[in-house]
Tab-separated table of C-alpha atoms in Angstrom:
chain	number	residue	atom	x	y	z
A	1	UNK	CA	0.000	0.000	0.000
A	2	UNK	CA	0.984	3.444	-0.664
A	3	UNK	CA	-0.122	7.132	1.186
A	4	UNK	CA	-1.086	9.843	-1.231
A	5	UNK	CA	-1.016	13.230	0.895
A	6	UNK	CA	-3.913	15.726	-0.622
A	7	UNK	CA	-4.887	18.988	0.891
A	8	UNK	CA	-8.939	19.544	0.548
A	9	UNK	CA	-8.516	23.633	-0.646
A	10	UNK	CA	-8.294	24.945	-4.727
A	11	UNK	CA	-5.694	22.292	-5.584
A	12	UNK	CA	-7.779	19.426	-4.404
A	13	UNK	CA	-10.670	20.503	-6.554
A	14	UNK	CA	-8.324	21.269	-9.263
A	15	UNK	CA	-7.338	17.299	-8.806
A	16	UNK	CA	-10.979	16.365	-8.673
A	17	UNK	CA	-11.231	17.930	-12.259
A	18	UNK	CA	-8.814	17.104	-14.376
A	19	UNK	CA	-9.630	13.125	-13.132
A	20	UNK	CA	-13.231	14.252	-14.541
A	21	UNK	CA	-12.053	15.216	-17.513
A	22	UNK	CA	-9.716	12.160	-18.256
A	23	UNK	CA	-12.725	9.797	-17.258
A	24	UNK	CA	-10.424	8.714	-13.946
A	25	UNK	CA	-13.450	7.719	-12.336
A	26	UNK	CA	-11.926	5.048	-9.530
A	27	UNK	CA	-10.765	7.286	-7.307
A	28	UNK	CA	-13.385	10.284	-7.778
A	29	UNK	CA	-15.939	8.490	-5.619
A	30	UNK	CA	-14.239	8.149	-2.555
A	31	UNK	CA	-12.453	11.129	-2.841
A	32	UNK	CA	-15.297	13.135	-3.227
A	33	UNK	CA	-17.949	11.250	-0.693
A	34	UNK	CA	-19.546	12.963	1.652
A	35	UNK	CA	-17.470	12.378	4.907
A	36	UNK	CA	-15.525	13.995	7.697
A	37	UNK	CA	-12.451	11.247	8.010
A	38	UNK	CA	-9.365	12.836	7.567
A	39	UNK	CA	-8.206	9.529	5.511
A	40	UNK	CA	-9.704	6.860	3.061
A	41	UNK	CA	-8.561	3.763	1.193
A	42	UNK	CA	-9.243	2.725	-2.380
A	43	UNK	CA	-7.813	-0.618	-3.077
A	44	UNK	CA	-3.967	-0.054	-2.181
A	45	UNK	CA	-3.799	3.662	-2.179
A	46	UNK	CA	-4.593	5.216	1.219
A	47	UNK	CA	-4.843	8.704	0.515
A	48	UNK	CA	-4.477	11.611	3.989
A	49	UNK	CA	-6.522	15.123	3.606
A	50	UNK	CA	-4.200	17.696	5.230
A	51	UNK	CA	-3.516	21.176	5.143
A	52	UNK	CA	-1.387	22.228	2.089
A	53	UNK	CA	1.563	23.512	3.908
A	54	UNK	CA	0.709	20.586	5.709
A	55	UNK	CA	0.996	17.986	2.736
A	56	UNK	CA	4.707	18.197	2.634
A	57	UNK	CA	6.051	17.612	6.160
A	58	UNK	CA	3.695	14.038	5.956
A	59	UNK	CA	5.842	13.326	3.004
A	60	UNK	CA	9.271	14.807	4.496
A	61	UNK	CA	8.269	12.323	7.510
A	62	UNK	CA	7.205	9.347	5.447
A	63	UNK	CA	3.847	8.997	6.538
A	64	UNK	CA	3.051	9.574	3.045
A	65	UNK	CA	4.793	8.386	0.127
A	66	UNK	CA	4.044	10.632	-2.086
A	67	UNK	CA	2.204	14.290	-2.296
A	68	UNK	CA	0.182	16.820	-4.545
A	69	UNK	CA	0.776	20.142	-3.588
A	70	UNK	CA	1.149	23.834	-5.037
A	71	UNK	CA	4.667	24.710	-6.157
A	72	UNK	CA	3.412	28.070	-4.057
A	73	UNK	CA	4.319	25.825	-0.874
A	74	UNK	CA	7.431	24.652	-1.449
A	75	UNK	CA	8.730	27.894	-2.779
A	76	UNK	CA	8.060	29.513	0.761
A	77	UNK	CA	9.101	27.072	2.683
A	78	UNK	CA	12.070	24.587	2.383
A	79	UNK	CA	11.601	20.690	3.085
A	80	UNK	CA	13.520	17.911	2.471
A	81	UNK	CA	11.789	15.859	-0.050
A	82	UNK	CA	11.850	14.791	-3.702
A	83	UNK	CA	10.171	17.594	-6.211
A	84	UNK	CA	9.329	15.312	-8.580
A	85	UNK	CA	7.230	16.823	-11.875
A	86	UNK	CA	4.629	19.534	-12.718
A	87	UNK	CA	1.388	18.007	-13.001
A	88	UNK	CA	-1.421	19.042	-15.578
A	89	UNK	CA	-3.193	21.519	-13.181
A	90	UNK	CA	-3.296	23.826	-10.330
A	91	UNK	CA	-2.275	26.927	-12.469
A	92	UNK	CA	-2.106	30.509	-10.816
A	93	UNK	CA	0.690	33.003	-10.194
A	94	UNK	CA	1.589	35.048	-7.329
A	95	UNK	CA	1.027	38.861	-8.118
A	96	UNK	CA	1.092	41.707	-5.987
A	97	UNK	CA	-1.961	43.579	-5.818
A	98	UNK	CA	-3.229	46.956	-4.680
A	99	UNK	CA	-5.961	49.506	-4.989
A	100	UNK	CA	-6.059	51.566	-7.980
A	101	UNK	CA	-3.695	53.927	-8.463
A	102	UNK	CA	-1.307	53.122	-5.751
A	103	UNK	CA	2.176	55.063	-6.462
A	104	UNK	CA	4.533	53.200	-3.933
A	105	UNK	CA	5.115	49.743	-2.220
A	106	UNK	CA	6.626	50.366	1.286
A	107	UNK	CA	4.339	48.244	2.921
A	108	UNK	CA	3.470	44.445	1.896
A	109	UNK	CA	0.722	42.548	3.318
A	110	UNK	CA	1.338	38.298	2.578
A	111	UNK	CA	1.349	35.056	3.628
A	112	UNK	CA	4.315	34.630	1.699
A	113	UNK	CA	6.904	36.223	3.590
A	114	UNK	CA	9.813	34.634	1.855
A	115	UNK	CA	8.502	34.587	-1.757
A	116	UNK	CA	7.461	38.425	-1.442
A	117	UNK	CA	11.096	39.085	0.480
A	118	UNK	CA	12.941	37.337	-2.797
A	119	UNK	CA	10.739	39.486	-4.893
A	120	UNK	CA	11.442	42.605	-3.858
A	121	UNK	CA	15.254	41.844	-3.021
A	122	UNK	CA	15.635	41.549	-6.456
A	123	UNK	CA	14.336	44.540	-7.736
A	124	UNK	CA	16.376	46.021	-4.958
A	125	UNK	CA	13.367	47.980	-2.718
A	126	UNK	CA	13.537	47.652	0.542
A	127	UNK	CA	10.094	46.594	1.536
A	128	UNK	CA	8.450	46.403	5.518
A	129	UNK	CA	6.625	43.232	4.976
A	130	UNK	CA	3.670	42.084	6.955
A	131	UNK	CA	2.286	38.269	7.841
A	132	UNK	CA	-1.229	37.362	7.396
A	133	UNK	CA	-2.876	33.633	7.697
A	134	UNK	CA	-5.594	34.806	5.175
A	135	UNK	CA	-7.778	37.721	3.771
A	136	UNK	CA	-4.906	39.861	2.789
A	137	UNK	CA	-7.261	41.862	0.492
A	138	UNK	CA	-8.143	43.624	3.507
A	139	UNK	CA	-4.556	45.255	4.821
A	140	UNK	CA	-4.732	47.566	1.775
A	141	UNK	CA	-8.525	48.546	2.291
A	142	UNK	CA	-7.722	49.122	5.760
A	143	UNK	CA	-4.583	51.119	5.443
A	144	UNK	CA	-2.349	48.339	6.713
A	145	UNK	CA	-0.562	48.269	3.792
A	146	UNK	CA	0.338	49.334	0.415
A	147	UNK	CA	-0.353	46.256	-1.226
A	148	UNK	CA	-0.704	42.619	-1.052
A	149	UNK	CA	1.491	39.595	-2.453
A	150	UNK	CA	-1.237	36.284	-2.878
A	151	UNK	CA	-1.753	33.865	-5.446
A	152	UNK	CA	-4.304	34.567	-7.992
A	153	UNK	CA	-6.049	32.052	-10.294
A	154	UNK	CA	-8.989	34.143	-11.884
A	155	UNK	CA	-8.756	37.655	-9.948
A	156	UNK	CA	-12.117	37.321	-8.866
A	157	UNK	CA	-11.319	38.152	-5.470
A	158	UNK	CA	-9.184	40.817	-6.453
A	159	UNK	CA	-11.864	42.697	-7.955
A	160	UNK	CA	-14.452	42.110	-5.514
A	161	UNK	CA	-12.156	43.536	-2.775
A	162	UNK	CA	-11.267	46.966	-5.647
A	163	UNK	CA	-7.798	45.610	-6.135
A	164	UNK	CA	-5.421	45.121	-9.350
A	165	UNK	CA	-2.589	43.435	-10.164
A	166	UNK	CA	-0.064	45.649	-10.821
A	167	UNK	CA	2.630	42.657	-11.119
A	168	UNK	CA	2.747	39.115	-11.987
A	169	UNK	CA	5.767	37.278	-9.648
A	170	UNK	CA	5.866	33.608	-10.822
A	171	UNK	CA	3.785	30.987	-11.909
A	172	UNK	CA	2.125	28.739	-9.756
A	173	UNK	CA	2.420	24.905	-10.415
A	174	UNK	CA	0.615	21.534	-9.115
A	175	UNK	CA	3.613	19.330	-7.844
A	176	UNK	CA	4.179	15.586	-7.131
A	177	UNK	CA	6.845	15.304	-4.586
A	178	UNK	CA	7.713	12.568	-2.648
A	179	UNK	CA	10.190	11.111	0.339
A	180	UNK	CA	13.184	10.507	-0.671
A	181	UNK	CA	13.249	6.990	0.762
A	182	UNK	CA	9.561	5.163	-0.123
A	183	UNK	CA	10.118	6.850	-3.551
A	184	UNK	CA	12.560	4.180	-4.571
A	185	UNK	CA	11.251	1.247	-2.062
A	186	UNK	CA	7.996	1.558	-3.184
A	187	UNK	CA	8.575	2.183	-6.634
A	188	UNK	CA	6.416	0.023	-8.449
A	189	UNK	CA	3.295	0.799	-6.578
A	190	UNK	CA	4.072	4.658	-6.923
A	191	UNK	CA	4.338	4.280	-10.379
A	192	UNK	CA	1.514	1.959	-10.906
A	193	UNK	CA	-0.332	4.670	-8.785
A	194	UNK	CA	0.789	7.367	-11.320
A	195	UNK	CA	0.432	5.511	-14.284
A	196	UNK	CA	-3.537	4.972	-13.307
A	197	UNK	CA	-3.942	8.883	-12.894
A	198	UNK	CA	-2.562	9.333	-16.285
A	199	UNK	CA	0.252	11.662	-15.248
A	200	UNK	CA	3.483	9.328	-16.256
């Protein structure tokens, strides 16, 4: 048996999707079922919901084998673990945002500390940056800063909240990574595992 770490947010139903699409349908039910375990099983595949910066430190660990998560998560924060391939879907792009005719970016609101410190390191500004867990279209609306860094997939949110992106950062990828150890002991099933989702 192998352990498939998924998180349950935009890259899960991302997942859910593109197995539509491809007519994948032996996972879909049990993936999509209406329950509250954390955890199911589908013939040898165990697959773990967890929190996306969550997914990789199961796989760092080896509780899981192997992991989808958003290239977004791994670009913040460092693990040790195999980055294996894109996969066909989970596309966005971090941008940084702000209301409409914002002149200067002194003050960055994000989640993404590191990414937006990189960012703005190399365009050599020296930034104050700001942590939030979530709903950083408010700092700007509320004067805590002068704009945002966050990932954006249609914008909708940006324009709901009166913000635009002024700059895209880097694109935002699904990834397969795995442990560096079950990777090559459990080869075969991985790949079998792989080879049924139509991604090898």
């Amino acid at each position: 048996m192998i352990t498939v770490a998924l998180t349950k947010g935009r890259l899960f139903k991302d997942f859910i999707k593109y197995m539509e699409e491809n007519n994948l349908n032996d996972y879909i039910g049990a993936l999509t079922g209406e329950t509250r375990s954390l955890y199911t099983v589908v013939d040898n595949v165990k697959f773990i919901f967890a929190k996306g910066p969550d997914v990789p430190t199961y796989v760092e660990s080896g509780v899981a084998d192997i992991g989808i998560v958003g290239s977004d998560i791994i670009t913040e924060d460092e693990f040790n673990i195999l980055n294996v391939s894109q996969l066909p879907f989970g596309d966005c792009h971090f941008s940084v945002a702000a209301l409409p005719g914002q002149e200067s970016f002194n003050t960055i609101a994000t989640k993404y500390t590191n990414v937006a410190f990189e960012h703005f390191k190399n365009k050599k500004k020296d930034v104050s940056l700001v942590h939030l867990n979530g709903s950083v279209e408010l700092a700007p609306l509320l004067g805590l800063s002068d704009a945002i860094v966050d990932i954006v997939q249609t914008g909708g949110t940006l324009q709901d909240n009166g913000l635009i992106e002024y700059e895209k950062i880097m694109e935002i990828h699904a990834r397969l990574i795995a442990n560096k150890r079950t990777f090559y002991t459990k080869e075969d099933e991985i790949y079998e595992f792989l080879q049924e989702i139509g991604v090898v």
